[in-house]
Amino acid sequence: MTRSGNERDIYDVIIIGAGPAGMSGAIYAARKLLKTLLISKNVGGQVTDAWEIDNYLGFSQVDPAGLIKKFNEHVEKFGLERIIGKEVTSLDLAGEVKSVTTSDGSTFLSRTVIIATGKRPRKLGLPEEKKLGGKGIAYCATCDAPLFADADVAVAGGGNSALEAALDLIKIANSVSIVSLTPLTGDPIYQDKLQNSDKVTIYTEYEITKLLGEKVLEGVEIRSLKTGKVERLAVEGLFVEIGLIPNSDIVKDKLNLNKLGEIVVDYKCHTEIPGVFACGDVTNVPFKQVIVAAGEGAKAALAAYEYLISQE
Ligand SMILES: Cc1cc2nc3c(=O)[nH]c(=O)nc-3n(C[C@H](O)[C@H](O)[C@H](O)COP(=O)(O)OP(=O)(O)OC[C@H]3O[C@@H](n4cnc5c(N)ncnc54)[C@H](O)[C@@H]3O)c2cc1C
């Protein structure tokens, strides 16, 4: 892109988020010689929470840390500007030049913005949850399961993430209680494995009503939705695996979100504001997978390039 002297501090594109979508977008933007800034709280996004990554083209299974390293090396090759470890806290998307502000109050200007902020784990919403977070309550079994060797633990949830967490935990823990609001919805193959384990007790149509313990988690109180019966499970660990929420808070009053809170985009990753694009798990594009996010990131960067050319 050509630009005059006083425009030097304005980026062509700012990408928010360095998960697979944002990193793929960064590569495509850099290859189009766009003046690019990548801002992210971390590198790798949800891939850092995975035990292994399946289904990425070229690898039937790959170690997440190794995959992120490869993504990162690829991005680094282009020498684009990056700010890692900072959160974007506000955006002004209205004008031709957009502004992006980070948690330390720094503001950056750009002609286009790509939002690739992904998702984060949903919480139970119980009062003691914050206090006991990291003190028995965990949101990533692949990261934290090894801390619970020989312990009695519970898993909240009944979908694939919860069942995968329980399968990880039976290798390590003494016992695993699965507490699900609904009948189990995860894959039958996982359900069979868990039902055949003598370490596992399954409570379906139960809700967790209380987290017990002052300094560390000592147990959970659960209540049957059918009978109202209340029980206490003495557990040292609770893995909350009840789904993910989109990191779309920064645009909730600015862009159209669907009922799940995902940013609504068209097939070229356009939002309804010209020059503002979104990609990956934060959007309404279905099938949340690394390969899908990386493909959408590429599309968003190419769409941003197309938009910039159309403005010249
Ligand atoms: C446990 C687990 C296992 C999985 N296993 C697989 C698998 O085997 N195969 C597969 O294909 N997929 C798997 N997935 C799904 C895959 O990880 C996601 O689809 C993919 O990571 C989505 O990429 P993304 O870039 O859209 O978002 P994310 O990976 O969520 O990345 C978002 C990035 O944005 C940053 N960010 C968020 N908000 C802000 C902000 N305000 N300011 C700055 N930065 C911000 C985050 O720090 C992060 O770096 C798994 C997911 C999980 C949780």
JSON list of N, CA and C in Angstrom, two decimals, residues 16 39 41 86-92 99-107 117 249-252 254:
[
{"chain": "A", "resi": 16, "resn": "ILE", "atom": "N", "xyz": [-6.62, -8.52, 16.21]},
{"chain": "A", "resi": 16, "resn": "ILE", "atom": "CA", "xyz": [-6.73, -8.73, 17.67]},
{"chain": "A", "resi": 16, "resn": "ILE", "atom": "C", "xyz": [-6.91, -10.23, 17.91]},
{"chain": "A", "resi": 39, "resn": "ILE", "atom": "N", "xyz": [-2.13, -7.82, 18.03]},
{"chain": "A", "resi": 39, "resn": "ILE", "atom": "CA", "xyz": [-2.18, -7.61, 19.49]},
{"chain": "A", "resi": 39, "resn": "ILE", "atom": "C", "xyz": [-2.91, -8.80, 20.10]},
{"chain": "A", "resi": 41, "resn": "LYS", "atom": "N", "xyz": [-3.52, -11.26, 23.97]},
{"chain": "A", "resi": 41, "resn": "LYS", "atom": "CA", "xyz": [-3.22, -11.59, 25.36]},
{"chain": "A", "resi": 41, "resn": "LYS", "atom": "C", "xyz": [-2.21, -12.73, 25.44]},
{"chain": "A", "resi": 86, "resn": "LYS", "atom": "N", "xyz": [-0.93, -8.18, 26.11]},
{"chain": "A", "resi": 86, "resn": "LYS", "atom": "CA", "xyz": [-1.82, -7.02, 26.38]},
{"chain": "A", "resi": 86, "resn": "LYS", "atom": "C", "xyz": [-3.22, -7.35, 25.88]},
{"chain": "A", "resi": 87, "resn": "GLU", "atom": "N", "xyz": [-4.21, -6.85, 26.63]},
{"chain": "A", "resi": 87, "resn": "GLU", "atom": "CA", "xyz": [-5.60, -7.06, 26.25]},
{"chain": "A", "resi": 87, "resn": "GLU", "atom": "C", "xyz": [-6.14, -5.83, 25.55]},
{"chain": "A", "resi": 88, "resn": "VAL", "atom": "N", "xyz": [-6.90, -6.02, 24.50]},
{"chain": "A", "resi": 88, "resn": "VAL", "atom": "CA", "xyz": [-7.61, -4.88, 23.89]},
{"chain": "A", "resi": 88, "resn": "VAL", "atom": "C", "xyz": [-8.86, -4.65, 24.72]},
{"chain": "A", "resi": 89, "resn": "THR", "atom": "N", "xyz": [-9.01, -3.42, 25.21]},
{"chain": "A", "resi": 89, "resn": "THR", "atom": "CA", "xyz": [-10.13, -3.15, 26.12]},
{"chain": "A", "resi": 89, "resn": "THR", "atom": "C", "xyz": [-11.22, -2.31, 25.46]},
{"chain": "A", "resi": 90, "resn": "SER", "atom": "N", "xyz": [-10.86, -1.51, 24.44]},
{"chain": "A", "resi": 90, "resn": "SER", "atom": "CA", "xyz": [-11.93, -0.78, 23.75]},
{"chain": "A", "resi": 90, "resn": "SER", "atom": "C", "xyz": [-11.55, -0.48, 22.32]},
{"chain": "A", "resi": 91, "resn": "LEU", "atom": "N", "xyz": [-12.60, -0.24, 21.53]},
{"chain": "A", "resi": 91, "resn": "LEU", "atom": "CA", "xyz": [-12.43, -0.02, 20.10]},
{"chain": "A", "resi": 91, "resn": "LEU", "atom": "C", "xyz": [-13.31, 1.13, 19.67]},
{"chain": "A", "resi": 92, "resn": "ASP", "atom": "N", "xyz": [-12.81, 1.94, 18.75]},
{"chain": "A", "resi": 92, "resn": "ASP", "atom": "CA", "xyz": [-13.68, 2.91, 18.09]},
{"chain": "A", "resi": 92, "resn": "ASP", "atom": "C", "xyz": [-13.66, 2.55, 16.61]},
{"chain": "A", "resi": 99, "resn": "SER", "atom": "N", "xyz": [-9.76, 3.09, 15.95]},
{"chain": "A", "resi": 99, "resn": "SER", "atom": "CA", "xyz": [-8.75, 3.09, 17.01]},
{"chain": "A", "resi": 99, "resn": "SER", "atom": "C", "xyz": [-8.96, 1.91, 17.95]},
{"chain": "A", "resi": 100, "resn": "VAL", "atom": "N", "xyz": [-7.82, 1.40, 18.41]},
{"chain": "A", "resi": 100, "resn": "VAL", "atom": "CA", "xyz": [-7.79, 0.19, 19.23]},
{"chain": "A", "resi": 100, "resn": "VAL", "atom": "C", "xyz": [-7.00, 0.53, 20.49]},
{"chain": "A", "resi": 101, "resn": "THR", "atom": "N", "xyz": [-7.62, 0.34, 21.66]},
{"chain": "A", "resi": 101, "resn": "THR", "atom": "CA", "xyz": [-6.97, 0.71, 22.92]},
{"chain": "A", "resi": 101, "resn": "THR", "atom": "C", "xyz": [-6.70, -0.54, 23.75]},
{"chain": "A", "resi": 102, "resn": "THR", "atom": "N", "xyz": [-5.50, -0.59, 24.31]},
{"chain": "A", "resi": 102, "resn": "THR", "atom": "CA", "xyz": [-5.12, -1.75, 25.13]},
{"chain": "A", "resi": 102, "resn": "THR", "atom": "C", "xyz": [-5.21, -1.42, 26.63]},
{"chain": "A", "resi": 103, "resn": "SER", "atom": "N", "xyz": [-5.10, -2.47, 27.45]},
{"chain": "A", "resi": 103, "resn": "SER", "atom": "CA", "xyz": [-5.28, -2.33, 28.90]},
{"chain": "A", "resi": 103, "resn": "SER", "atom": "C", "xyz": [-4.36, -1.30, 29.55]},
{"chain": "A", "resi": 104, "resn": "ASP", "atom": "N", "xyz": [-3.20, -1.01, 28.95]},
{"chain": "A", "resi": 104, "resn": "ASP", "atom": "CA", "xyz": [-2.30, 0.00, 29.52]},
{"chain": "A", "resi": 104, "resn": "ASP", "atom": "C", "xyz": [-2.61, 1.40, 29.00]},
{"chain": "A", "resi": 105, "resn": "GLY", "atom": "N", "xyz": [-3.72, 1.56, 28.28]},
{"chain": "A", "resi": 105, "resn": "GLY", "atom": "CA", "xyz": [-4.13, 2.88, 27.82]},
{"chain": "A", "resi": 105, "resn": "GLY", "atom": "C", "xyz": [-3.53, 3.29, 26.48]},
{"chain": "A", "resi": 106, "resn": "SER", "atom": "N", "xyz": [-2.69, 2.46, 25.88]},
{"chain": "A", "resi": 106, "resn": "SER", "atom": "CA", "xyz": [-2.11, 2.81, 24.57]},
{"chain": "A", "resi": 106, "resn": "SER", "atom": "C", "xyz": [-3.19, 2.69, 23.49]},
{"chain": "A", "resi": 107, "resn": "THR", "atom": "N", "xyz": [-3.13, 3.63, 22.53]},
{"chain": "A", "resi": 107, "resn": "THR", "atom": "CA", "xyz": [-4.11, 3.59, 21.44]},
{"chain": "A", "resi": 107, "resn": "THR", "atom": "C", "xyz": [-3.38, 3.48, 20.11]},
{"chain": "A", "resi": 117, "resn": "THR", "atom": "N", "xyz": [-10.71, -12.96, 18.35]},
{"chain": "A", "resi": 117, "resn": "THR", "atom": "CA", "xyz": [-10.51, -13.11, 19.80]},
{"chain": "A", "resi": 117, "resn": "THR", "atom": "C", "xyz": [-11.01, -14.44, 20.37]},
{"chain": "A", "resi": 249, "resn": "ASP", "atom": "N", "xyz": [-17.06, -9.35, 24.00]},
{"chain": "A", "resi": 249, "resn": "ASP", "atom": "CA", "xyz": [-17.50, -8.25, 24.89]},
{"chain": "A", "resi": 249, "resn": "ASP", "atom": "C", "xyz": [-17.07, -6.88, 24.37]},
{"chain": "A", "resi": 250, "resn": "ILE", "atom": "N", "xyz": [-15.87, -6.80, 23.79]},
{"chain": "A", "resi": 250, "resn": "ILE", "atom": "CA", "xyz": [-15.36, -5.49, 23.35]},
{"chain": "A", "resi": 250, "resn": "ILE", "atom": "C", "xyz": [-16.17, -4.89, 22.19]},
{"chain": "A", "resi": 251, "resn": "VAL", "atom": "N", "xyz": [-16.98, -5.72, 21.54]},
{"chain": "A", "resi": 251, "resn": "VAL", "atom": "CA", "xyz": [-17.77, -5.18, 20.41]},
{"chain": "A", "resi": 251, "resn": "VAL", "atom": "C", "xyz": [-19.27, -5.35, 20.62]},
{"chain": "A", "resi": 252, "resn": "LYS", "atom": "N", "xyz": [-19.66, -5.67, 21.88]},
{"chain": "A", "resi": 252, "resn": "LYS", "atom": "CA", "xyz": [-21.07, -6.06, 22.06]},
{"chain": "A", "resi": 252, "resn": "LYS", "atom": "C", "xyz": [-22.07, -4.93, 21.72]},
{"chain": "A", "resi": 254, "resn": "LYS", "atom": "N", "xyz": [-21.32, -2.63, 19.44]},
{"chain": "A", "resi": 254, "resn": "LYS", "atom": "CA", "xyz": [-20.86, -2.05, 18.18]},
{"chain": "A", "resi": 254, "resn": "LYS", "atom": "C", "xyz": [-21.19, -2.90, 16.97]}
]
